[in-house]
């Protein structure tokens, strides 16, 4: 399975629809109670790339992108315009947006993640495709310099020196979702599109 480190055209993904999907297994017991089990640890996101198409030129751009990825064969980056930053959509990225962990005096490698909290419960989403040039890192609130203070590979931050025990390691970043086309075919009609019909071109998140 290959992954092409290219981003789906953002002007077309901006108008797309989609979001997270989870898989929960539910068994209704004889007494009427339910037994529920989460089959997936992490949600899987789905989007429809066809919603943003408004012209024949847009359609040809997507066809070229589809053919270059060989349909479902190769994954690619997708910008989810609603959820693409470590902070709220209306805010600016800060190096203290998300806590990655705490120092122990020896660990220098920390995985990027984003917390989703509500009602006293928190889910941590692994971030696999951070956008180069947007990552900011801090240790106990002191921002670190890229290159001398830390490096990163899109998924992990590598600090130049291990933070002391209990030191908070935080980061802010923009990120993409790794996806692939959900089908090996695109069935569209220019005439139908010009008449107002919206083509469906589904994409689905992939695990890397």
mmCIF file of C-alpha atoms in Angstrom:
data_model
loop_
_atom_site.group_PDB
_atom_site.id
_atom_site.type_symbol
_atom_site.label_atom_id
_atom_site.label_comp_id
_atom_site.label_asym_id
_atom_site.label_seq_id
_atom_site.Cartn_x
_atom_site.Cartn_y
_atom_site.Cartn_z
ATOM 1 C CA UNK A 1 0.000 0.000 0.000
ATOM 2 C CA UNK A 2 1.474 3.330 -1.053
ATOM 3 C CA UNK A 3 0.963 6.861 0.127
ATOM 4 C CA UNK A 4 1.559 9.905 -2.062
ATOM 5 C CA UNK A 5 2.464 12.875 0.118
ATOM 6 C CA UNK A 6 0.328 15.292 -1.896
ATOM 7 C CA UNK A 7 -2.784 17.181 -0.825
ATOM 8 C CA UNK A 8 -6.145 16.981 -2.561
ATOM 9 C CA UNK A 9 -6.882 20.439 -4.085
ATOM 10 C CA UNK A 10 -7.965 22.521 -1.091
ATOM 11 C CA UNK A 11 -10.316 24.770 -3.038
ATOM 12 C CA UNK A 12 -12.333 21.653 -3.894
ATOM 13 C CA UNK A 13 -12.177 20.012 -0.452
ATOM 14 C CA UNK A 14 -13.358 23.240 1.188
ATOM 15 C CA UNK A 15 -16.950 22.664 0.115
ATOM 16 C CA UNK A 16 -16.984 18.934 0.847
ATOM 17 C CA UNK A 17 -19.144 17.103 3.369
ATOM 18 C CA UNK A 18 -18.101 14.406 5.811
ATOM 19 C CA UNK A 19 -16.727 13.662 9.258
ATOM 20 C CA UNK A 20 -15.845 10.919 11.760
ATOM 21 C CA UNK A 21 -17.361 7.446 11.796
ATOM 22 C CA UNK A 22 -17.120 4.949 14.640
ATOM 23 C CA UNK A 23 -18.025 1.274 14.815
ATOM 24 C CA UNK A 24 -19.864 0.146 17.942
ATOM 25 C CA UNK A 25 -21.071 -3.429 18.363
ATOM 26 C CA UNK A 26 -24.358 -3.595 20.294
ATOM 27 C CA UNK A 27 -25.982 -6.753 21.606
ATOM 28 C CA UNK A 28 -29.465 -6.581 23.181
ATOM 29 C CA UNK A 29 -29.672 -9.034 26.065
ATOM 30 C CA UNK A 30 -32.711 -11.124 27.005
ATOM 31 C CA UNK A 31 -33.494 -8.779 29.894
ATOM 32 C CA UNK A 32 -33.587 -5.765 27.583
ATOM 33 C CA UNK A 33 -30.243 -4.324 28.652
ATOM 34 C CA UNK A 34 -27.506 -3.707 26.089
ATOM 35 C CA UNK A 35 -23.869 -4.784 25.887
ATOM 36 C CA UNK A 36 -21.835 -2.284 23.869
ATOM 37 C CA UNK A 37 -18.279 -2.674 22.614
ATOM 38 C CA UNK A 38 -16.095 -0.308 20.591
ATOM 39 C CA UNK A 39 -14.716 -2.285 17.632
ATOM 40 C CA UNK A 40 -12.378 0.585 16.679
ATOM 41 C CA UNK A 41 -10.119 2.476 19.064
ATOM 42 C CA UNK A 42 -10.053 5.481 16.743
ATOM 43 C CA UNK A 43 -12.709 7.016 14.517
ATOM 44 C CA UNK A 44 -12.406 6.743 10.740
ATOM 45 C CA UNK A 45 -13.333 9.797 8.713
ATOM 46 C CA UNK A 46 -15.240 9.835 5.447
ATOM 47 C CA UNK A 47 -15.746 12.716 3.024
ATOM 48 C CA UNK A 48 -17.400 13.374 -0.331
ATOM 49 C CA UNK A 49 -15.051 15.145 -2.731
ATOM 50 C CA UNK A 50 -17.778 15.720 -5.308
ATOM 51 C CA UNK A 51 -19.602 18.431 -3.364
ATOM 52 C CA UNK A 52 -16.963 21.067 -4.156
ATOM 53 C CA UNK A 53 -17.105 20.607 -7.951
ATOM 54 C CA UNK A 54 -18.644 23.552 -9.779
ATOM 55 C CA UNK A 55 -17.236 23.355 -13.324
ATOM 56 C CA UNK A 56 -15.866 21.037 -15.975
ATOM 57 C CA UNK A 57 -12.362 22.265 -15.138
ATOM 58 C CA UNK A 58 -12.868 21.202 -11.523
ATOM 59 C CA UNK A 59 -14.013 17.804 -12.699
ATOM 60 C CA UNK A 60 -10.963 17.339 -14.925
ATOM 61 C CA UNK A 61 -8.672 18.329 -12.044
ATOM 62 C CA UNK A 62 -10.213 15.621 -9.877
ATOM 63 C CA UNK A 63 -10.025 13.052 -12.687
ATOM 64 C CA UNK A 64 -6.314 13.797 -13.103
ATOM 65 C CA UNK A 65 -5.775 13.481 -9.346
ATOM 66 C CA UNK A 66 -7.732 10.204 -9.294
ATOM 67 C CA UNK A 67 -5.716 8.705 -12.159
ATOM 68 C CA UNK A 68 -2.396 9.782 -10.633
ATOM 69 C CA UNK A 69 -3.360 7.965 -7.412
ATOM 70 C CA UNK A 70 -4.425 4.897 -9.472
ATOM 71 C CA UNK A 71 -7.876 4.992 -7.889
ATOM 72 C CA UNK A 72 -7.888 3.354 -4.467
ATOM 73 C CA UNK A 73 -4.261 2.191 -4.702
ATOM 74 C CA UNK A 74 -2.421 5.172 -3.225
ATOM 75 C CA UNK A 75 -3.411 7.357 -0.310
ATOM 76 C CA UNK A 76 -3.067 11.146 -0.151
ATOM 77 C CA UNK A 77 -3.545 14.148 2.143
ATOM 78 C CA UNK A 78 -6.970 15.685 2.716
ATOM 79 C CA UNK A 79 -7.679 18.993 4.455
ATOM 80 C CA UNK A 80 -10.733 18.803 6.695
ATOM 81 C CA UNK A 81 -11.579 22.498 6.856
ATOM 82 C CA UNK A 82 -13.622 22.117 10.045
ATOM 83 C CA UNK A 83 -11.010 20.145 11.979
ATOM 84 C CA UNK A 84 -7.520 20.895 10.662
ATOM 85 C CA UNK A 85 -5.832 22.716 13.561
ATOM 86 C CA UNK A 86 -4.754 22.011 17.123
ATOM 87 C CA UNK A 87 -6.993 24.869 18.263
ATOM 88 C CA UNK A 88 -10.500 26.073 17.435
ATOM 89 C CA UNK A 89 -11.075 27.081 13.776
ATOM 90 C CA UNK A 90 -11.316 30.766 14.725
ATOM 91 C CA UNK A 91 -8.088 30.778 16.761
ATOM 92 C CA UNK A 92 -4.415 31.048 15.846
ATOM 93 C CA UNK A 93 -2.079 28.104 16.455
ATOM 94 C CA UNK A 94 -0.145 28.312 19.729
ATOM 95 C CA UNK A 95 2.731 26.120 21.010
ATOM 96 C CA UNK A 96 0.661 25.283 24.100
ATOM 97 C CA UNK A 97 -2.499 24.119 22.280
ATOM 98 C CA UNK A 98 -2.130 20.396 22.957
ATOM 99 C CA UNK A 99 -0.238 18.467 25.620
ATOM 100 C CA UNK A 100 1.832 15.654 24.125
ATOM 101 C CA UNK A 101 3.033 14.289 27.442
ATOM 102 C CA UNK A 102 5.313 14.966 30.372
ATOM 103 C CA UNK A 103 9.052 14.643 30.641
ATOM 104 C CA UNK A 104 10.747 11.894 32.630
ATOM 105 C CA UNK A 105 14.361 12.971 32.218
ATOM 106 C CA UNK A 106 15.085 10.501 29.395
ATOM 107 C CA UNK A 107 12.303 10.573 26.771
ATOM 108 C CA UNK A 108 12.855 12.902 23.815
ATOM 109 C CA UNK A 109 10.295 11.539 21.322
ATOM 110 C CA UNK A 110 6.631 12.541 21.622
ATOM 111 C CA UNK A 111 3.724 11.683 19.312
ATOM 112 C CA UNK A 112 1.516 14.484 18.037
ATOM 113 C CA UNK A 113 -2.058 14.161 19.230
ATOM 114 C CA UNK A 114 -5.230 16.194 19.630
ATOM 115 C CA UNK A 115 -7.553 16.009 22.625
ATOM 116 C CA UNK A 116 -11.349 16.038 22.332
ATOM 117 C CA UNK A 117 -12.888 16.664 25.767
ATOM 118 C CA UNK A 118 -16.510 16.752 26.903
ATOM 119 C CA UNK A 119 -18.285 15.992 30.162
ATOM 120 C CA UNK A 120 -15.163 14.925 32.008
ATOM 121 C CA UNK A 121 -14.088 12.439 29.328
ATOM 122 C CA UNK A 122 -11.222 12.920 26.867
ATOM 123 C CA UNK A 123 -10.315 11.150 23.628
ATOM 124 C CA UNK A 124 -6.815 11.547 22.187
ATOM 125 C CA UNK A 125 -6.596 11.407 18.413
ATOM 126 C CA UNK A 126 -3.202 10.477 16.895
ATOM 127 C CA UNK A 127 -2.028 13.024 14.312
ATOM 128 C CA UNK A 128 -0.208 11.327 11.441
ATOM 129 C CA UNK A 129 0.102 14.084 8.861
ATOM 130 C CA UNK A 130 1.000 17.437 10.414
ATOM 131 C CA UNK A 131 1.660 20.231 7.923
ATOM 132 C CA UNK A 132 5.308 21.225 7.592
ATOM 133 C CA UNK A 133 5.958 24.778 8.700
ATOM 134 C CA UNK A 134 2.997 24.963 11.088
ATOM 135 C CA UNK A 135 4.296 22.941 14.063
ATOM 136 C CA UNK A 136 5.206 24.896 17.208
ATOM 137 C CA UNK A 137 6.566 23.153 20.317
ATOM 138 C CA UNK A 138 7.015 24.263 23.928
ATOM 139 C CA UNK A 139 8.411 22.734 27.117
ATOM 140 C CA UNK A 140 6.769 24.061 30.267
ATOM 141 C CA UNK A 141 5.453 26.985 28.211
ATOM 142 C CA UNK A 142 8.840 27.950 26.746
ATOM 143 C CA UNK A 143 8.710 27.734 22.955
ATOM 144 C CA UNK A 144 11.467 25.678 21.337
ATOM 145 C CA UNK A 145 13.238 26.542 18.079
ATOM 146 C CA UNK A 146 12.811 24.206 15.136
ATOM 147 C CA UNK A 147 16.090 22.550 14.187
ATOM 148 C CA UNK A 148 17.997 23.367 17.356
ATOM 149 C CA UNK A 149 15.303 22.644 19.940
ATOM 150 C CA UNK A 150 13.315 19.991 18.116
ATOM 151 C CA UNK A 151 12.601 18.280 14.790
ATOM 152 C CA UNK A 152 9.515 16.453 13.574
ATOM 153 C CA UNK A 153 8.593 13.925 10.874
ATOM 154 C CA UNK A 154 4.888 14.643 10.468
ATOM 155 C CA UNK A 155 3.833 12.403 13.337
ATOM 156 C CA UNK A 156 6.487 12.620 16.079
ATOM 157 C CA UNK A 157 8.340 15.491 17.741
ATOM 158 C CA UNK A 158 11.981 14.784 18.610
ATOM 159 C CA UNK A 159 13.359 17.146 21.251
ATOM 160 C CA UNK A 160 17.065 18.028 21.265
ATOM 161 C CA UNK A 161 17.266 17.203 24.964
ATOM 162 C CA UNK A 162 15.036 15.253 27.335
ATOM 163 C CA UNK A 163 12.691 17.419 29.433
ATOM 164 C CA UNK A 164 12.978 17.080 33.192
ATOM 165 C CA UNK A 165 10.580 14.916 35.159
ATOM 166 C CA UNK A 166 7.086 16.418 35.145
ATOM 167 C CA UNK A 167 7.839 19.047 32.497
ATOM 168 C CA UNK A 168 4.860 19.561 30.186
ATOM 169 C CA UNK A 169 5.572 19.042 26.480
ATOM 170 C CA UNK A 170 3.004 20.831 24.305
ATOM 171 C CA UNK A 171 2.522 21.644 20.629
ATOM 172 C CA UNK A 172 0.349 23.498 18.170
ATOM 173 C CA UNK A 173 -0.025 22.529 14.527
ATOM 174 C CA UNK A 174 -2.115 22.276 11.406
ATOM 175 C CA UNK A 175 -2.750 18.779 10.088
ATOM 176 C CA UNK A 176 -4.206 16.791 7.205
ATOM 177 C CA UNK A 177 -6.118 13.506 7.190
ATOM 178 C CA UNK A 178 -4.525 10.555 5.329
ATOM 179 C CA UNK A 179 -7.195 9.226 2.967
ATOM 180 C CA UNK A 180 -7.753 7.247 -0.235
ATOM 181 C CA UNK A 181 -10.535 7.135 -2.779
ATOM 182 C CA UNK A 182 -13.291 4.816 -1.540
ATOM 183 C CA UNK A 183 -14.024 3.433 -5.017
ATOM 184 C CA UNK A 184 -12.006 2.482 -8.087
ATOM 185 C CA UNK A 185 -14.394 4.299 -10.425
ATOM 186 C CA UNK A 186 -15.691 7.826 -10.936
ATOM 187 C CA UNK A 187 -19.073 7.993 -12.647
ATOM 188 C CA UNK A 188 -19.844 11.578 -13.649
ATOM 189 C CA UNK A 189 -21.675 13.405 -16.417
ATOM 190 C CA UNK A 190 -20.800 16.948 -17.468
ATOM 191 C CA UNK A 191 -24.364 17.479 -18.708
ATOM 192 C CA UNK A 192 -25.841 16.312 -15.406
ATOM 193 C CA UNK A 193 -23.425 18.484 -13.467
ATOM 194 C CA UNK A 194 -24.318 21.547 -15.537
ATOM 195 C CA UNK A 195 -27.973 20.790 -14.762
ATOM 196 C CA UNK A 196 -27.193 21.035 -11.047
ATOM 197 C CA UNK A 197 -26.587 17.396 -10.156
ATOM 198 C CA UNK A 198 -23.785 16.940 -7.603
ATOM 199 C CA UNK A 199 -21.469 13.960 -8.321
ATOM 200 C CA UNK A 200 -20.485 11.664 -5.458
ATOM 201 C CA UNK A 201 -16.746 10.988 -5.104
ATOM 202 C CA UNK A 202 -16.221 9.417 -1.650
ATOM 203 C CA UNK A 203 -12.870 9.277 0.120
ATOM 204 C CA UNK A 204 -12.085 7.422 3.350
ATOM 205 C CA UNK A 205 -9.385 7.768 6.020
ATOM 206 C CA UNK A 206 -6.584 5.206 6.057
ATOM 207 C CA UNK A 207 -4.360 3.905 8.877
ATOM 208 C CA UNK A 208 -0.652 4.343 8.269
#
